[in-house]
């Protein structure tokens, strides 16, 4: 059990001197819920307040350090993550239920993010434009916000903290993060790697628990920006509460209802590999998971038959077993919610052609909640299962006649995160890329698979316009300052019509 880590000890300290008795909670292995992974303190609003104060006082010195020096500290975190990759990947598998290659992928994503953000520390930091007046310079630079509050989900418990913490630190901020109560040890381990690399301990604070410390963080007057990743309903609450206490920069990365469109001319082998990876990877618990398979009618019958065979062969089990394809879902409540959506779909006329139930007999996984990888056919775009995020291993097949109809179905939901089109026809592919209303669109690749150097995020209810990763990832953690330097030695008036022919 992860217990006496530095960060946990630090966060177990009383706000005003000395250790105190504090209530705690545990995180458990979703494959075997009796196995405790970590014990964490349940923080209160007072603890959040203390964490914000500490981060604020450390931030002033941090912001005075040259940006390349901050970048070097981030690069050093990447080196530590690389050295500890196997151990950290295993922790992700144990606490978040991801299969081994996904746990490793999660840590690798954080390593890649460290390299990318460290590089940004020696890259262009603003714009320089020619001034409209003589002997005058005009440029922009970036300034920190102060203290940034971060509220993160359980399903990318190291990668998402890396997407937020590295750019926030590079921009010169202090950070208080509240990781998900379902995978807090991963957040703690990530922050410990940061501290080991030399990031000042007070600068980077972690608070633990559920909605109470999260809400206290979002509404704290000393927190200048709130960066939230999670579900749409929680994101709405966090944004409303944060804005209630005064204008703040609030960035939201929320859910998805991602679709894969398959036209009649597609390479069906490629489609099958992509659909399996997109829909059932991470047990369908990615924001970008493929949830709707929109098939042009000519390929539907053959493809569904082949898909059923492939899905039936997926091996469920302990994520640490290298032979396993699909791990558990995160909690029993999550499993019940997913089954409720499958049952509602069947009541509305859909049919589970493979899966459709819970598996309780998975060897070595007592008490784990395993949802059978499920394919539903006969789904109509109006069905609940076709409109709401399932966040589980359930793929809804919707048949259409034309590309235009397919695009209408893709765009008919309130989410706009990721979509994919499979076709060999160049014109259809580009027409779809232009018409699909999502933040990320793939051609002949599944809806999951974002890369660090490009922006990640969605349209419509998936977010509020910010993007994570990529060169723009720093925008939600900094303000732009515009600088004018006039070295003419006289008053030169801008915003005045100086032209003689006026
Ligand atoms: P969640 O919304 O249940 O929880 C997210 C965080 O919010 C957790 O830290 C939780 O403790 C906190 N929280 C819960 N209630 C709160 C409240 N009332 N006030 C303040 N904070 C509160 O989400 P989850 O189950 O952890 O994650 C899954 C969701 O996250 C899915 O909808 C998924 O699509 C989404 N997600 C989105 C992205 C993205 O980048 N767009 C990435 C990963 C996950």
Short mmCIF file of N, CA, C and O and ligand atoms in Angstrom, two decimals, residues 150-156 160 163-164 178-182 209-216 218 228-235 237-238 241 252-256 258 285-288 330 389 391 415 417 456-458 462-463 468, ligand 1:
data_model
loop_
_atom_site.label_atom_id
_atom_site.label_comp_id
_atom_site.label_asym_id
_atom_site.label_seq_id
_atom_site.Cartn_x
_atom_site.Cartn_y
_atom_site.Cartn_z
N UNK A 150 -6.11 22.75 -10.01
CA UNK A 150 -6.36 21.70 -11.01
C UNK A 150 -7.22 20.60 -10.40
O UNK A 150 -6.92 20.13 -9.30
N UNK A 151 -8.25 20.22 -11.11
CA UNK A 151 -9.12 19.12 -10.66
C UNK A 151 -9.10 18.09 -11.78
O UNK A 151 -9.43 18.40 -12.93
N UNK A 152 -8.67 16.87 -11.44
CA UNK A 152 -8.40 15.90 -12.51
C UNK A 152 -9.22 14.62 -12.35
O UNK A 152 -9.64 14.28 -11.24
N UNK A 153 -9.44 13.89 -13.45
CA UNK A 153 -10.24 12.66 -13.41
C UNK A 153 -9.34 11.45 -13.11
O UNK A 153 -8.12 11.57 -13.09
N UNK A 154 -9.98 10.30 -12.95
CA UNK A 154 -9.22 9.11 -12.58
C UNK A 154 -8.63 8.42 -13.81
O UNK A 154 -7.68 7.64 -13.67
N UNK A 155 -9.17 8.66 -15.02
CA UNK A 155 -8.87 7.73 -16.11
C UNK A 155 -7.53 7.97 -16.80
O UNK A 155 -7.05 7.10 -17.52
N UNK A 156 -6.93 9.15 -16.62
CA UNK A 156 -5.54 9.38 -17.05
C UNK A 156 -4.81 10.00 -15.86
O UNK A 156 -4.49 11.19 -15.86
N UNK A 160 -2.80 13.24 -17.49
CA UNK A 160 -3.51 14.53 -17.40
C UNK A 160 -2.81 15.48 -16.43
O UNK A 160 -2.61 16.65 -16.77
N UNK A 163 -0.14 17.04 -18.43
CA UNK A 163 -0.62 18.03 -19.41
C UNK A 163 -0.87 19.38 -18.75
O UNK A 163 -0.80 20.41 -19.39
N UNK A 164 -1.21 19.34 -17.46
CA UNK A 164 -1.56 20.59 -16.77
C UNK A 164 -0.36 21.15 -16.00
O UNK A 164 -0.05 22.34 -16.09
N UNK A 178 -6.03 18.72 -7.20
CA UNK A 178 -6.89 17.76 -6.49
C UNK A 178 -7.12 16.60 -7.45
O UNK A 178 -7.93 16.68 -8.37
N UNK A 179 -6.34 15.50 -7.28
CA UNK A 179 -6.55 14.35 -8.17
C UNK A 179 -7.86 13.65 -7.83
O UNK A 179 -8.40 13.84 -6.74
N UNK A 180 -8.31 12.83 -8.73
CA UNK A 180 -9.53 12.05 -8.46
C UNK A 180 -9.33 11.19 -7.22
O UNK A 180 -8.27 10.60 -7.02
N UNK A 181 -10.37 11.09 -6.43
CA UNK A 181 -10.31 10.23 -5.24
C UNK A 181 -10.26 8.75 -5.63
O UNK A 181 -9.98 7.90 -4.79
N UNK A 182 -10.49 8.44 -6.91
CA UNK A 182 -10.44 7.04 -7.35
C UNK A 182 -9.02 6.62 -7.76
O UNK A 182 -8.75 5.42 -7.85
N UNK A 209 -9.39 14.13 -1.76
CA UNK A 209 -10.79 13.96 -1.38
C UNK A 209 -11.66 14.12 -2.61
O UNK A 209 -11.18 14.05 -3.75
N UNK A 210 -12.95 14.32 -2.37
CA UNK A 210 -13.90 14.40 -3.47
C UNK A 210 -14.38 15.82 -3.73
O UNK A 210 -13.57 16.76 -3.77
N UNK A 211 -15.70 16.00 -3.86
CA UNK A 211 -16.23 17.32 -4.22
C UNK A 211 -15.89 18.43 -3.23
O UNK A 211 -15.70 19.56 -3.65
N UNK A 212 -15.75 18.12 -1.92
CA UNK A 212 -15.56 19.23 -0.96
C UNK A 212 -14.26 19.99 -1.21
O UNK A 212 -14.29 21.21 -1.46
N UNK A 213 -13.08 19.31 -1.18
CA UNK A 213 -11.86 20.08 -1.46
C UNK A 213 -11.82 20.62 -2.90
O UNK A 213 -11.26 21.69 -3.14
N UNK A 214 -12.44 19.88 -3.83
CA UNK A 214 -12.44 20.36 -5.23
C UNK A 214 -13.20 21.67 -5.34
O UNK A 214 -12.72 22.63 -5.97
N UNK A 215 -14.37 21.73 -4.71
CA UNK A 215 -15.16 22.96 -4.78
C UNK A 215 -14.45 24.09 -4.06
O UNK A 215 -14.44 25.24 -4.52
N UNK A 216 -13.79 23.77 -2.91
CA UNK A 216 -13.05 24.81 -2.17
C UNK A 216 -11.92 25.37 -3.03
O UNK A 216 -11.65 26.57 -3.01
N UNK A 218 -11.81 25.38 -6.42
CA UNK A 218 -12.36 26.13 -7.57
C UNK A 218 -12.84 27.52 -7.15
O UNK A 218 -12.80 28.46 -7.95
N UNK A 228 -9.99 22.22 -15.22
CA UNK A 228 -10.80 21.05 -14.84
C UNK A 228 -10.86 20.06 -15.99
O UNK A 228 -11.14 20.44 -17.14
N UNK A 229 -10.66 18.80 -15.69
CA UNK A 229 -10.95 17.72 -16.65
C UNK A 229 -11.84 16.72 -15.95
O UNK A 229 -11.53 16.26 -14.85
N UNK A 230 -12.95 16.38 -16.59
CA UNK A 230 -13.89 15.42 -16.02
C UNK A 230 -15.17 15.40 -16.83
O UNK A 230 -15.18 15.76 -18.01
N UNK A 231 -16.25 15.02 -16.17
CA UNK A 231 -17.51 14.86 -16.90
C UNK A 231 -18.20 16.22 -17.11
O UNK A 231 -17.92 17.19 -16.41
N UNK A 232 -19.13 16.25 -18.04
CA UNK A 232 -19.85 17.49 -18.34
C UNK A 232 -20.62 18.00 -17.12
O UNK A 232 -20.50 19.18 -16.76
N UNK A 233 -21.40 17.16 -16.42
CA UNK A 233 -22.16 17.70 -15.28
C UNK A 233 -21.26 18.31 -14.21
O UNK A 233 -21.55 19.38 -13.67
N UNK A 234 -20.13 17.64 -13.90
CA UNK A 234 -19.23 18.20 -12.87
C UNK A 234 -18.58 19.48 -13.40
O UNK A 234 -18.45 20.46 -12.66
N UNK A 235 -18.19 19.47 -14.64
CA UNK A 235 -17.54 20.65 -15.23
C UNK A 235 -18.45 21.87 -15.17
O UNK A 235 -18.00 22.99 -14.87
N UNK A 237 -20.76 22.44 -12.96
CA UNK A 237 -20.83 22.91 -11.55
C UNK A 237 -19.56 23.67 -11.19
O UNK A 237 -19.63 24.73 -10.56
N UNK A 238 -18.42 23.12 -11.57
CA UNK A 238 -17.14 23.74 -11.21
C UNK A 238 -17.04 25.13 -11.84
O UNK A 238 -16.66 26.10 -11.17
N UNK A 241 -19.47 27.61 -10.11
CA UNK A 241 -19.02 27.99 -8.76
C UNK A 241 -17.81 28.90 -8.85
O UNK A 241 -17.71 29.89 -8.11
N UNK A 252 -12.12 23.98 -19.31
CA UNK A 252 -12.89 22.74 -19.14
C UNK A 252 -12.55 21.76 -20.25
O UNK A 252 -12.63 22.11 -21.44
N UNK A 253 -12.17 20.54 -19.86
CA UNK A 253 -11.97 19.44 -20.82
C UNK A 253 -12.93 18.35 -20.39
O UNK A 253 -12.71 17.69 -19.38
N UNK A 254 -14.00 18.14 -21.15
CA UNK A 254 -15.10 17.30 -20.65
C UNK A 254 -15.29 16.06 -21.52
O UNK A 254 -14.39 15.63 -22.22
N UNK A 255 -16.47 15.49 -21.47
CA UNK A 255 -16.70 14.17 -22.05
C UNK A 255 -16.81 14.15 -23.57
O UNK A 255 -16.73 15.19 -24.24
N UNK A 256 -16.99 12.95 -24.10
CA UNK A 256 -17.11 12.78 -25.55
C UNK A 256 -18.16 11.75 -25.90
O UNK A 256 -18.61 10.97 -25.06
N UNK A 258 -17.85 9.79 -29.13
CA UNK A 258 -17.04 9.78 -30.35
C UNK A 258 -17.52 8.74 -31.35
O UNK A 258 -17.95 7.65 -30.97
N UNK A 285 -13.15 3.42 -21.31
CA UNK A 285 -13.21 4.53 -20.34
C UNK A 285 -12.21 5.63 -20.70
O UNK A 285 -11.45 6.09 -19.85
N UNK A 286 -12.18 6.00 -21.95
CA UNK A 286 -11.40 7.17 -22.36
C UNK A 286 -12.39 8.23 -22.81
O UNK A 286 -13.44 7.89 -23.37
N UNK A 287 -12.02 9.49 -22.67
CA UNK A 287 -12.90 10.54 -23.18
C UNK A 287 -13.02 10.42 -24.70
O UNK A 287 -14.02 10.84 -25.28
N UNK A 288 -12.00 9.83 -25.35
CA UNK A 288 -12.02 9.70 -26.80
C UNK A 288 -12.46 8.31 -27.29
O UNK A 288 -12.36 8.02 -28.48
N UNK A 330 -14.01 0.98 -13.48
CA UNK A 330 -13.37 1.56 -12.29
C UNK A 330 -14.09 1.21 -10.99
O UNK A 330 -13.43 0.94 -9.98
N UNK A 389 -22.75 9.91 -23.08
CA UNK A 389 -21.46 9.23 -22.89
C UNK A 389 -21.69 7.96 -22.07
O UNK A 389 -22.29 8.01 -21.00
N UNK A 391 -19.01 5.66 -21.35
CA UNK A 391 -17.78 5.51 -20.56
C UNK A 391 -17.63 4.07 -20.08
O UNK A 391 -17.43 3.78 -18.90
N UNK A 415 -21.79 16.57 -27.71
CA UNK A 415 -20.33 16.53 -27.52
C UNK A 415 -19.60 16.78 -28.83
O UNK A 415 -20.15 16.55 -29.91
N UNK A 417 -15.75 15.93 -29.22
CA UNK A 417 -14.33 15.67 -28.95
C UNK A 417 -13.60 15.06 -30.14
O UNK A 417 -12.76 15.69 -30.76
N UNK A 456 -5.18 19.27 -27.91
CA UNK A 456 -6.17 18.26 -27.57
C UNK A 456 -7.36 18.96 -26.92
O UNK A 456 -7.19 19.72 -25.96
N UNK A 457 -8.55 18.68 -27.42
CA UNK A 457 -9.76 19.26 -26.81
C UNK A 457 -10.90 19.19 -27.79
O UNK A 457 -10.74 18.70 -28.92
N UNK A 458 -12.07 19.65 -27.35
CA UNK A 458 -13.24 19.46 -28.18
C UNK A 458 -14.12 20.68 -28.31
O UNK A 458 -13.92 21.69 -27.63
N UNK A 462 -18.05 19.65 -25.03
CA UNK A 462 -16.82 18.98 -24.58
C UNK A 462 -15.86 19.96 -23.92
O UNK A 462 -14.98 19.54 -23.16
N UNK A 463 -16.00 21.23 -24.18
CA UNK A 463 -15.07 22.15 -23.54
C UNK A 463 -15.47 23.59 -23.78
O UNK A 463 -16.53 23.87 -24.36
N UNK A 468 -5.47 21.47 -24.54
CA UNK A 468 -4.31 21.03 -23.76
C UNK A 468 -3.26 20.48 -24.71
O UNK A 468 -3.55 20.17 -25.87
P1 LIG B 1 -15.86 13.33 -12.66
O1 LIG B 1 -16.49 14.51 -13.30
O2 LIG B 1 -16.71 12.42 -11.86
O3 LIG B 1 -14.69 13.80 -11.64
C1 LIG B 1 -13.64 14.62 -12.09
C2 LIG B 1 -13.06 15.36 -10.88
O4 LIG B 1 -14.04 16.25 -10.37
C3 LIG B 1 -12.64 14.45 -9.74
O5 LIG B 1 -11.42 14.92 -9.20
C4 LIG B 1 -13.77 14.62 -8.74
O6 LIG B 1 -13.39 14.43 -7.39
C5 LIG B 1 -14.16 16.07 -8.96
N1 LIG B 1 -15.53 16.40 -8.56
C6 LIG B 1 -16.60 15.57 -8.47
N2 LIG B 1 -17.70 16.26 -8.10
C7 LIG B 1 -17.32 17.55 -7.96
C8 LIG B 1 -18.00 18.74 -7.59
N3 LIG B 1 -19.30 18.76 -7.29
N4 LIG B 1 -17.29 19.91 -7.57
C9 LIG B 1 -15.98 19.91 -7.88
N5 LIG B 1 -15.29 18.81 -8.24
C10 LIG B 1 -15.95 17.64 -8.25
O7 LIG B 1 -15.08 12.53 -13.82
P2 LIG B 1 -14.30 11.14 -13.75
O8 LIG B 1 -15.28 10.03 -13.59
O9 LIG B 1 -13.16 11.23 -12.82
O10 LIG B 1 -13.70 11.10 -15.23
C11 LIG B 1 -14.44 10.68 -16.33
C12 LIG B 1 -14.97 11.85 -17.13
O11 LIG B 1 -13.89 12.71 -17.50
C13 LIG B 1 -15.59 11.39 -18.45
O12 LIG B 1 -16.73 12.18 -18.71
C14 LIG B 1 -14.49 11.65 -19.47
O13 LIG B 1 -14.96 11.81 -20.78
C15 LIG B 1 -13.90 12.92 -18.93
N6 LIG B 1 -12.54 13.13 -19.41
C16 LIG B 1 -12.31 14.14 -20.30
C17 LIG B 1 -11.03 14.33 -20.82
C18 LIG B 1 -10.75 15.44 -21.80
O14 LIG B 1 -9.58 15.81 -21.93
N7 LIG B 1 -11.73 15.99 -22.50
C19 LIG B 1 -9.99 13.48 -20.43
C20 LIG B 1 -10.27 12.46 -19.50
C21 LIG B 1 -11.55 12.29 -19.00
#
